[in-house]
Structure formats: structure tokens, C-alpha cells
Short mmCIF file of C-alpha atoms in Angstrom, two decimals:
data_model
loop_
_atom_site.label_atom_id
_atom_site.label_comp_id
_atom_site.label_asym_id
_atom_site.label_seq_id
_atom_site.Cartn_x
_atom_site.Cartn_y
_atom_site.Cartn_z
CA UNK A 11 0.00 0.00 0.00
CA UNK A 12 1.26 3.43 -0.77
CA UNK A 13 1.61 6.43 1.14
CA UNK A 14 -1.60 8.28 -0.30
CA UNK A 15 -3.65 5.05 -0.11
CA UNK A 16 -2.47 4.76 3.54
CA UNK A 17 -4.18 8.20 3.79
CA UNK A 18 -7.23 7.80 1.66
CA UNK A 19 -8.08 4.99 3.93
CA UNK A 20 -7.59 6.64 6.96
CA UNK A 21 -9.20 9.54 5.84
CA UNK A 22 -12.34 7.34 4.92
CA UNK A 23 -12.00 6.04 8.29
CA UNK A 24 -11.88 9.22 10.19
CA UNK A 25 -14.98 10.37 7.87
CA UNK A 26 -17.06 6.80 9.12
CA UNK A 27 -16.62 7.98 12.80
CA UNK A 28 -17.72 11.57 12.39
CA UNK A 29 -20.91 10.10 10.61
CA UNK A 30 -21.19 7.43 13.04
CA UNK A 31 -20.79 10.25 16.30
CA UNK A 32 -17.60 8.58 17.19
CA UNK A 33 -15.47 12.17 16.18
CA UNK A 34 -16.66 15.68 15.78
CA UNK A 35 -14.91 17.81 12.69
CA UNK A 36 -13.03 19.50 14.48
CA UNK A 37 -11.21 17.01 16.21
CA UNK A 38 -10.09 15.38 12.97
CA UNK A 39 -6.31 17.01 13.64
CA UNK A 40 -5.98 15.24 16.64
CA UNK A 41 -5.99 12.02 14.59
CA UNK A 42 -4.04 12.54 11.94
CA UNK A 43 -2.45 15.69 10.12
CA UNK A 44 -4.19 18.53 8.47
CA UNK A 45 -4.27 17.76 4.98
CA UNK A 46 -5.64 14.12 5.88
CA UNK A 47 -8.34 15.79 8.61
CA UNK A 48 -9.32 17.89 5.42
CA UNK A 49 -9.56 15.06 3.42
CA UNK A 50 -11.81 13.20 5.80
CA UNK A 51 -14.33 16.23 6.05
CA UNK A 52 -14.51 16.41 1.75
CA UNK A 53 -14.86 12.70 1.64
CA UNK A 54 -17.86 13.02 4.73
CA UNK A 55 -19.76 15.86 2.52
CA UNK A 56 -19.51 14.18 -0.50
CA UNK A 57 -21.45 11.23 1.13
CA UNK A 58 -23.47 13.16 2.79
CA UNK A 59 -24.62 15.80 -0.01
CA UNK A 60 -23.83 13.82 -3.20
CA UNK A 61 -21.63 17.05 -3.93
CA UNK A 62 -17.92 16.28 -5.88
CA UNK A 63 -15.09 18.36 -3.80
CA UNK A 64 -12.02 17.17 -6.07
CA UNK A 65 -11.24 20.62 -7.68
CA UNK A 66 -11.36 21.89 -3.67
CA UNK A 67 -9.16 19.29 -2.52
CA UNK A 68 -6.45 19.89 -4.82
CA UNK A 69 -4.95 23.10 -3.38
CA UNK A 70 -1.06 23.83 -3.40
CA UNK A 71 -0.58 24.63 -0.03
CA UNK A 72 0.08 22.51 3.17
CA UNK A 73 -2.86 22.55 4.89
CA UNK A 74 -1.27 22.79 8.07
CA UNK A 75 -0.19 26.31 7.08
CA UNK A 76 -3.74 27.18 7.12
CA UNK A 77 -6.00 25.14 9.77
CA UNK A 78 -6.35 26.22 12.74
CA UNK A 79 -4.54 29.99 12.58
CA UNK A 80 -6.42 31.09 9.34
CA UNK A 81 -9.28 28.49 9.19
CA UNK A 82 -10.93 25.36 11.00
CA UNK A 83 -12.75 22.24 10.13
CA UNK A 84 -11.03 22.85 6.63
CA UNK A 85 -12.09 20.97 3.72
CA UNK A 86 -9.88 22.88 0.67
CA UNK A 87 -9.44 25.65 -1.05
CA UNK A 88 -11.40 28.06 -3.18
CA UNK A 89 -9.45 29.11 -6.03
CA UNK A 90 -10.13 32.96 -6.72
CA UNK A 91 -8.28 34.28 -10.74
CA UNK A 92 -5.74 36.55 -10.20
CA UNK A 93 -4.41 38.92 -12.90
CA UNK A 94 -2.14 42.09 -12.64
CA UNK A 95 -2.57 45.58 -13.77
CA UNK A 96 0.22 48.03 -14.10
CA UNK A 97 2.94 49.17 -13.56
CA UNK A 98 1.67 52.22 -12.29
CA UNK A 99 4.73 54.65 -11.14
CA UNK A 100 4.11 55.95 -7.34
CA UNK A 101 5.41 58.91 -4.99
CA UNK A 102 4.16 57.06 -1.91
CA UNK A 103 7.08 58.14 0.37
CA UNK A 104 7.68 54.53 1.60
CA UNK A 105 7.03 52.88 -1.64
CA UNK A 106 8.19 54.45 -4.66
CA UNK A 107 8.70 53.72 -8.23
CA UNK A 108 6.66 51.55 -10.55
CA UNK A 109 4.65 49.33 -9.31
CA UNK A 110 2.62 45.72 -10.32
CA UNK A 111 -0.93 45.58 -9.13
CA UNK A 112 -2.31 41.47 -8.08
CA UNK A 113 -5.63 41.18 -7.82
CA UNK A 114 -8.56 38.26 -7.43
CA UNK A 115 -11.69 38.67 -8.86
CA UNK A 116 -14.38 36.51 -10.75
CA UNK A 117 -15.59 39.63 -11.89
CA UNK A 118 -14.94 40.07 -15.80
CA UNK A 119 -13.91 43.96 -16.98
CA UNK A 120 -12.70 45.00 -13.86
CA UNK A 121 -8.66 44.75 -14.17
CA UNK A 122 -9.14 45.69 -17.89
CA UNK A 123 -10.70 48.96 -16.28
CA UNK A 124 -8.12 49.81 -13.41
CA UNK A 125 -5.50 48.82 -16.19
CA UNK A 126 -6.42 51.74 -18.16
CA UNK A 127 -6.43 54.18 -15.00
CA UNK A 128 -2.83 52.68 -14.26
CA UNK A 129 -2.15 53.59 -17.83
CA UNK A 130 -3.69 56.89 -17.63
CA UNK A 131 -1.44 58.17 -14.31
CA UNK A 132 1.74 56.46 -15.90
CA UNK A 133 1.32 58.78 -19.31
CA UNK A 134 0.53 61.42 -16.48
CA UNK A 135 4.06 61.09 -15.05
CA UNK A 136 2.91 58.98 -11.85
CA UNK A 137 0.47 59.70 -8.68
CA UNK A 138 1.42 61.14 -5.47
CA UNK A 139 0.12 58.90 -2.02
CA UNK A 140 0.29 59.62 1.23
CA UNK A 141 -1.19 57.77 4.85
CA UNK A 142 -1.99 60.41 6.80
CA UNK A 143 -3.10 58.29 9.66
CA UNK A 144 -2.29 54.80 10.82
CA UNK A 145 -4.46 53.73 13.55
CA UNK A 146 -6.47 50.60 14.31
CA UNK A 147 -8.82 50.75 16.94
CA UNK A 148 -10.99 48.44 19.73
CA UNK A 149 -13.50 50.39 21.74
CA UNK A 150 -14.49 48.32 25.23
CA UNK A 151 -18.02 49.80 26.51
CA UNK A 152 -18.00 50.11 30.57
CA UNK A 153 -21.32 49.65 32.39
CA UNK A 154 -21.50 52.60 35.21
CA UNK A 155 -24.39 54.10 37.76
CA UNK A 156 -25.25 57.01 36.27
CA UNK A 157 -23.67 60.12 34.04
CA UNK A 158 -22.09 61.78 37.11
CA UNK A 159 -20.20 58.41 37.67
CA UNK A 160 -19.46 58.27 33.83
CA UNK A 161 -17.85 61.56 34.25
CA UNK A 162 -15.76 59.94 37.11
CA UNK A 163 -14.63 57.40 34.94
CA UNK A 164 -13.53 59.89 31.65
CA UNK A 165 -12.09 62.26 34.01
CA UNK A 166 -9.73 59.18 35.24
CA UNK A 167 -9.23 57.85 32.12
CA UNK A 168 -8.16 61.47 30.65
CA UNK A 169 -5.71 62.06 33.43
CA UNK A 170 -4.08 58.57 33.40
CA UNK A 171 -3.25 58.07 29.41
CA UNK A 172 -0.24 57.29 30.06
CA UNK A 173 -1.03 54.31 32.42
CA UNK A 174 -3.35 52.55 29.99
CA UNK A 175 -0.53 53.36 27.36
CA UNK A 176 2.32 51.55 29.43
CA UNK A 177 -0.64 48.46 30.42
CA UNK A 178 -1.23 48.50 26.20
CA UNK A 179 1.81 48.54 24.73
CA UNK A 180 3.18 45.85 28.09
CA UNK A 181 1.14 43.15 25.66
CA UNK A 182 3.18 43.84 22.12
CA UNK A 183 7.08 44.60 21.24
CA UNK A 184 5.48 46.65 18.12
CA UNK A 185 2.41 48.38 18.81
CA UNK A 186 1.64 52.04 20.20
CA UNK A 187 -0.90 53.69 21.59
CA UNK A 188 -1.34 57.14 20.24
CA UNK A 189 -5.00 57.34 21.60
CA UNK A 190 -7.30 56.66 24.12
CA UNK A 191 -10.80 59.01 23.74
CA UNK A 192 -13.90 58.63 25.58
CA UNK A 193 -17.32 59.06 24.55
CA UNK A 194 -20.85 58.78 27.03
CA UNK A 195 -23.89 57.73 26.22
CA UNK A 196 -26.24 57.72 29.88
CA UNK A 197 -24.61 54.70 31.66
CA UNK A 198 -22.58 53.67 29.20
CA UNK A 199 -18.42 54.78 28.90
CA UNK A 200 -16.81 53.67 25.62
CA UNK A 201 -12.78 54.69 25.50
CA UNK A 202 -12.14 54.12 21.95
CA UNK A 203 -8.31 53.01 21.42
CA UNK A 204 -6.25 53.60 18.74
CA UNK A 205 -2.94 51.72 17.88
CA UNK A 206 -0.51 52.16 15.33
CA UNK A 207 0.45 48.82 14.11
CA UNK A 208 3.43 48.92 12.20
CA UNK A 209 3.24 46.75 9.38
CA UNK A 210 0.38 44.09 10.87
CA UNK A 211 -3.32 44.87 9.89
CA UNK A 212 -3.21 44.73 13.87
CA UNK A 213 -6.84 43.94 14.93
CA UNK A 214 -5.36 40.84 17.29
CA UNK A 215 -3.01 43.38 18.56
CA UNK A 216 -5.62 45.88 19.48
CA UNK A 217 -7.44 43.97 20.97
CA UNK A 218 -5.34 42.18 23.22
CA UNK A 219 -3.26 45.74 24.33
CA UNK A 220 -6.95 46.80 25.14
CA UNK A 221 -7.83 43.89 27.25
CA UNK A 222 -4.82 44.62 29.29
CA UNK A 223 -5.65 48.28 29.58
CA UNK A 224 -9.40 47.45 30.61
CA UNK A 225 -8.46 45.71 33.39
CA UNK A 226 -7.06 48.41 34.56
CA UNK A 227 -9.85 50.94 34.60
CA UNK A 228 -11.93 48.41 36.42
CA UNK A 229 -9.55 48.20 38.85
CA UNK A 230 -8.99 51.88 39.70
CA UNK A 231 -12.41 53.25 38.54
CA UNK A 232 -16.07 52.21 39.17
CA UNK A 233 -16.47 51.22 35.58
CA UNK A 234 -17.37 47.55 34.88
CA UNK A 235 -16.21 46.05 31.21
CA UNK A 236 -19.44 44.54 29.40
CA UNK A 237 -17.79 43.93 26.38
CA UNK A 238 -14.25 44.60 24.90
CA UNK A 239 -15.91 45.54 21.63
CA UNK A 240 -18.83 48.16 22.06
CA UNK A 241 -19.02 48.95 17.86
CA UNK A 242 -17.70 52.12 18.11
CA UNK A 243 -14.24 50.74 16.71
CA UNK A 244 -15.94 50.06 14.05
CA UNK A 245 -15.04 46.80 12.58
CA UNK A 246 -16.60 45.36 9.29
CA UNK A 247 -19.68 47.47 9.83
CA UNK A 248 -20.27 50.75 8.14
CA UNK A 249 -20.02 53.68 10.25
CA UNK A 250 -19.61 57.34 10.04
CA UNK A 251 -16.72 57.28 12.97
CA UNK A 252 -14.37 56.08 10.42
CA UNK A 253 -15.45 57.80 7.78
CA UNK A 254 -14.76 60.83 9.80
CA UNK A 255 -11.88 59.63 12.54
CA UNK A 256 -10.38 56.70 10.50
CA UNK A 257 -9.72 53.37 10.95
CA UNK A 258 -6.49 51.59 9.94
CA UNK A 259 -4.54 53.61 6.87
CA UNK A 260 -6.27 56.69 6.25
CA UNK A 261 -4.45 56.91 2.86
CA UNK A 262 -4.62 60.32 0.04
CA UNK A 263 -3.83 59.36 -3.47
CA UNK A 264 -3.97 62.14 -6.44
CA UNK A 265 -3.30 62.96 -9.92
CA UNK A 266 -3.10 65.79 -12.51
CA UNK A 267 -3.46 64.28 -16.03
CA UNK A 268 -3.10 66.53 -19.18
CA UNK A 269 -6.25 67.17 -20.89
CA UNK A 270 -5.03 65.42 -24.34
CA UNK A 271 -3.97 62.14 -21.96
CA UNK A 272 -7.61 62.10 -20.71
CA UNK A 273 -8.80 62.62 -24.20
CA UNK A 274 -6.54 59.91 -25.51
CA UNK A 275 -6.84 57.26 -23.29
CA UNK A 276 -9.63 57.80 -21.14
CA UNK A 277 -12.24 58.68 -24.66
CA UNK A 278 -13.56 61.81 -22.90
CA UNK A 279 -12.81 65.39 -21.34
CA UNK A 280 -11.82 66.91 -18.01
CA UNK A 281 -15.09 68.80 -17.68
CA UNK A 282 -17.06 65.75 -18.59
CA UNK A 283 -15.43 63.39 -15.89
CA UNK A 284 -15.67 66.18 -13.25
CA UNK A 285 -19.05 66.47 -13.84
CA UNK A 286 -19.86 63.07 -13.79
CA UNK A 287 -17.92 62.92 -10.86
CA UNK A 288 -19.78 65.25 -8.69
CA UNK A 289 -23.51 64.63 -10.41
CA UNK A 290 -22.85 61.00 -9.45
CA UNK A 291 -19.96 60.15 -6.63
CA UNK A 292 -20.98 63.33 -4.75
CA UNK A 293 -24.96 64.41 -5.63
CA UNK A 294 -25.93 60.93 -6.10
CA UNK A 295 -24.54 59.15 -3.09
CA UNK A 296 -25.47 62.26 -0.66
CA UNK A 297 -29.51 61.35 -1.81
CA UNK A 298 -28.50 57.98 -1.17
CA UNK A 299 -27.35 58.49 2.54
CA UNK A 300 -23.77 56.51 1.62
CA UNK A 301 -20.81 57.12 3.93
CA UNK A 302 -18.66 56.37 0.31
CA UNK A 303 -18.70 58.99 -2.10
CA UNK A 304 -17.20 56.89 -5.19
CA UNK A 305 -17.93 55.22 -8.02
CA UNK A 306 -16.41 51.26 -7.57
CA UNK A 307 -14.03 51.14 -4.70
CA UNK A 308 -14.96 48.08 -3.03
CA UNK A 309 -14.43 46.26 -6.31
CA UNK A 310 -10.34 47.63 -5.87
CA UNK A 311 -10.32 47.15 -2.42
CA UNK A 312 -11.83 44.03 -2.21
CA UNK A 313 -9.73 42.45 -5.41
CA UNK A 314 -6.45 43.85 -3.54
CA UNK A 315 -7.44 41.75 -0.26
CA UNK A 316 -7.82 38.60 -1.70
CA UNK A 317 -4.56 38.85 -3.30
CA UNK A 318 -2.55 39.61 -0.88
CA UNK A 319 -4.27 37.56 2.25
CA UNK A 320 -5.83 40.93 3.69
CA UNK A 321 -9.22 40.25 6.03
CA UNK A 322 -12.07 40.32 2.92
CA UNK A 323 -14.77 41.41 5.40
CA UNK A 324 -12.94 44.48 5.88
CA UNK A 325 -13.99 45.73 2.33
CA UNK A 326 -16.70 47.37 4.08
CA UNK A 327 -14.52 49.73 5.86
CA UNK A 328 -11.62 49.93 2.72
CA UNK A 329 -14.85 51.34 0.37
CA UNK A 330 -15.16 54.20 2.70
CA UNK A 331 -13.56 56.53 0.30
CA UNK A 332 -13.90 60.04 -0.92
CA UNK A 333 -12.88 60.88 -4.96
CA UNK A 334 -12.75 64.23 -6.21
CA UNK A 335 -12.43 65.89 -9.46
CA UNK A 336 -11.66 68.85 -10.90
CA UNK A 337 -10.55 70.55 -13.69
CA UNK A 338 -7.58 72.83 -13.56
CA UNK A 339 -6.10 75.66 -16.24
CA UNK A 340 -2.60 76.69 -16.17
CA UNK A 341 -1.11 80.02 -16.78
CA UNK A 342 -0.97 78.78 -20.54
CA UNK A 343 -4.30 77.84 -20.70
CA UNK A 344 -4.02 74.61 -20.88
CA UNK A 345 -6.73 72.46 -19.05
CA UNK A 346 -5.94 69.31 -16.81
CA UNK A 347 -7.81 67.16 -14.79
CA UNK A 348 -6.96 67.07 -11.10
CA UNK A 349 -8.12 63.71 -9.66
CA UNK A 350 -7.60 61.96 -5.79
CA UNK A 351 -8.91 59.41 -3.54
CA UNK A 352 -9.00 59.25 0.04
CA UNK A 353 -9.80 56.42 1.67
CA UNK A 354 -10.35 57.08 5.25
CA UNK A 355 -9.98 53.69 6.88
CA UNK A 356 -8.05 50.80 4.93
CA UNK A 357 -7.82 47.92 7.29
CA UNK A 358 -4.29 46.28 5.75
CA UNK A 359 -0.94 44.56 6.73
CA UNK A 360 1.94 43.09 4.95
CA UNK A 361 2.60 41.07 8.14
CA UNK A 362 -0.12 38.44 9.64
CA UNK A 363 -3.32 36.81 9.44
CA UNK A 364 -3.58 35.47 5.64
CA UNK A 365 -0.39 37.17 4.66
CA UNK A 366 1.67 33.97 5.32
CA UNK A 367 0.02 31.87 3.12
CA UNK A 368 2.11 30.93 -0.24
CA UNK A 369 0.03 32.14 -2.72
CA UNK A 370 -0.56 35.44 -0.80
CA UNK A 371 2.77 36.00 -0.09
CA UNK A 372 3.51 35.40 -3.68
CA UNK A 373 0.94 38.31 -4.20
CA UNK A 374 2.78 40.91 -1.90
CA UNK A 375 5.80 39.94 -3.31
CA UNK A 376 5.14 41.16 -6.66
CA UNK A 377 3.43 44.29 -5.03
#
């Protein structure tokens, strides 16, 4: 018997048992080793749904790299296309040059599209980026008596920073703490930190400095912690706080492309796109009540993530963005279009989470 068949029948084995109560899923690993466990749990859903999982069991990847740090009771994996756009060149301070773009998406036109923008800034000489903030944040919500005692608690927390700083940043060699604000509602006190990662997305990080600087107001303070997350962080829901505060990378991108580039490449004029621009991204999404004022961020954002083993539900936060438009005349009189983007909280990391996986490294490596 060979090595796979060794596996294929334990793996058939291991799949009996869960069906016959003997194992749960996720207890497969303790039997065997992850690529095995996962081949247990495709051969147990293929009996039990009639489905056929051979295209998701043949992934390149040791599962082990995977189960149990970026996913559990695994089965496979879900093979997303990835294609490139570029180069684009970039002032971005810490990145600079010209630049390859990966992205994943099962959504036909869309690299074909940011292709011809990347085309469009390179004719224009290159865009200009900047992050202007880097701060992830975990709010904790205290229960207290009443407002007076709230008041207690922010007038603590506002002369003692520095102590929930030191308790913070005791839990990480990396991470700072360059905030700590407070906000009331009746009984409730939020304190809404903020933590500049470095190079990890840092939610993990955030939320374990926090933890160590809650237990600290509940030790000198009345305040009791309901729950380390009270949603005004906000994570992976919409919310005007990060719109307005930021969440992550607040990042500034812009442009100034020559009115004949625009006409050449893009098919249309200055005027016309800055029109568009405000009749649609601004006009239109103020009637609609929408916290992003674009026209297809998410589709970027969310391409970007999957490529480079960002956290995909935090497209909802990475389409909060802003563009703008205008058109611009020089002394000469010669008209250009003046284009940026701002997104205000871009949840990223080139360090962590599904960064470490092969084909997502791959993807940052070309980045």
C-alpha cells in the first residue's frame, strides 16, 4: 500500500466515525495531520450531499499552514483568478517607483478597467500617495451608575493616558498607543483606542493591548467592562466614525493628467469626468445616505485583499472613500484634470493573518 492510499483509507476512516458520532470535525487534527483531517471532512460531505469536492481538494498549499490559525474544520481551497494591472509609477514616500498591481476577482472587466487608470497616471508622469493616519482601533463599553459616575470614569481615564498606554503597549514589542478618547452615552463609557500597528493589519493586537488596559480601569475606577468591543471601533460594519476619525490607513492618493492624456486614453474630457464625478460620486450618493462617495471602490479594495491575504470582510470599511475631481487651467491655458482618492480607513498589513500563506505571499511579493 502506498503512502496516499495509507491516507485515503484513513481519511475514509476518520470520515465513518464523524458520521457514526464517534469524532466531531473539528477534532479530525488530533488524529491525523491537516491535509488528511481535510480530506476526511470532503470525503464526509460528498457522502453526505452527493456534492464532488475534487477541484477543492487539490490546493497547493500545506494545509497545516492554514488550519487552525487562518481556518478550521477545513475541507480545501477556493481558487479565486488573479491577474495584474500596471505598472503604475508611485510617490508614496515609503514605496516608490513603478509598481505591479495582483488582484482576485471573478468579476470580468474590472482589471481591464483599473489597467487603463494605471495607464492613464503612468502617461501622467505617476500619482502622489500619502497615509496620513495609521491607527487601528478596539473600543471596550463600561457599564456605570449614572452620568455623574461616567464623568468619574472619563475624568480618570483622561488624566491617566499614560497608564493605559504603558498596560497597552506591556502586551506587544510593536504596537503604540497614540490614543485613548472617551465618549458617554447615559450609563454607558466607551474609551475608543487607537494603535498604530506597524506593518500588521493589527486587529489581534488591538485587541489584546486593550484587554490589558481594561483591566485596569476596572480596577482603579467604578467602571465595569461589558464587552471589549462596544461597535464604536468600528469593525466590518459601516459607520460614520471612520469615515470621519479613520480606521487603519487613512491613505490620500492624487493625480493631474493633461487634458489630451484624458482625451486619448480615457475617450472623454476633463469637464465631462468632473461632472460626472460630482452629479454621481458626490450628488448621487449624498440622496443615497452613503458614507462612500465613489464610483467602484470596493471592487479595488476588495480584489487587492484577496490577493494579498488581507481580512475580505474588511472591504466594508476599505470602500469608505472620498474621490474628487476637478478641472484645472494653467497660466498657458491649458486644461488638466486634477483627480484623488481618500480612503479614510483601509484595514491592511503586509505582516499576519492570511499574509503567510504561499500564494498570498507570492501576491505581496510582486506588489
Amino acid at each position: 500500500m502506498t503512502a496516499a492510499d495509507a491516507d485515503e483509507e484513513l481519511a475514509a476512516t476518520l470520515a465513518t466515525r464523524v458520521q457514526e458520532g464517534e469524532l466531531r470535525l473539528y477534532e479530525l487534527e488530533e488524529h491525523t495531520d491537516a491535509d488528511t483531517a481535510a480530506m476526511a471532512r470532503r470525503l464526509l460531505l460528498e457522502r453526505e450531499t452527493d456534492a464532488t469536492l475534487s477541484t477543492v481538494g487539490d490546493y497547493s498549499f500545506d494545509a497545516a499552514d492554514a488550519s487552525g490559525t487562518n481556518i478550521e474544520n477545513m475541507t480545501g481551497a477556493v481558487q479565486v483568478p488573479v491577474g495584474v494591472v500596471g505598472p503604475v509609477h508611485l510617490d508614496g514616500e515609503a514605496a516608490t517607483d513603478e509598481h505591479y498591481l495582483p488582484l482576485a476577482t471573478t468579476e470580468g472587466a474590472l482589471l481591464a478597467s483599473v489597467n487603463r487608470g494605471c495607464a492613464t497616471i503612468r502617461e501622467s508622469g505617476g500619482a502622489t500617495a500619502r497615509v496620513l493616519k495609521s491607527k487601528m482601533t478596539r473600543a471596550p463599553v463600561f457599564r456605570v451608575a449614572d452620568v455623574a459616575e461616567a464623568s468619574e470614569v472619563v475624568s480618570w481615564v483622561r488624566e491617566n493616558e499614560e497608564t493605559l498606554r504603558a498596560a497597552a503597549e506591556s502586551t506587544t514589542s510593536h504596537g503604540e498607543v497614540v490614543e485613548v478618547t472617551p465618549y458617554v452615552v447615559g450609563d454607558n463609557v466607551f474609551l475608543r483606542f487607537g494603535f498604530d500597528s506597524k506593518d500588521a493589519m493589527g486587529m489581534n493586537m488591538a485587541t489584546i493591548g486593550t484587554q490589558e488596559a481594561c483591566e485596569v480601569v476596572e480596577a482603579e475606577t467604578p467602571a465595569s467592562l461589558v464587552a471589549l468591543s462596544g461597535n464604536l471601533c468600528t469593525d466590518k460594519k459601516p459607520a460614520a466614525i471612520n469615515a470621519v476619525e479613520g480606521r487603519g490607513r487613512t491613505v490620500s492618493a492624487d493625480v493631474e493628467i493633461p487634458a489630451e492624456t484624458v482625451e486619448a486614453v480615457l475617450k472623454t474630457t476633463p469637464a465631462a469626468i468632473a461632472e460626472a464625478n460630482t452629479r454621481k460620486n458626490h450628488v448621487g450618493s449624498a440622496k443615497a445616505g452613503s458614507l462612500g462617495f465613489n464610483a467602484q471602490a470596493a471592487n479595488v479594495v476588495a480584489a487587492a485583499f484577496l490577493a494579498t491575504g488581507q481580512d475580505p470582510a474588511q472591504v466594508v470599511e476599505g470602500s469608505n472613500v472620498i474621490t474628487t475631481a476637478d478641472v484645472r487651467t494653467d497660466d498657458e491655458g491649458n486644461e488638466s484634470l486634477y483627480a484623488s482618492v481618500t480612503l479614510a480607513s483601509l484595514e491592511l498589513g503586509t505582516v499576519g493573518g492570511g499574509t503567510k500563506l504561499p500564494s498570498q505571499a507570492e501576491g505581496l511579493d510582486v506588489v
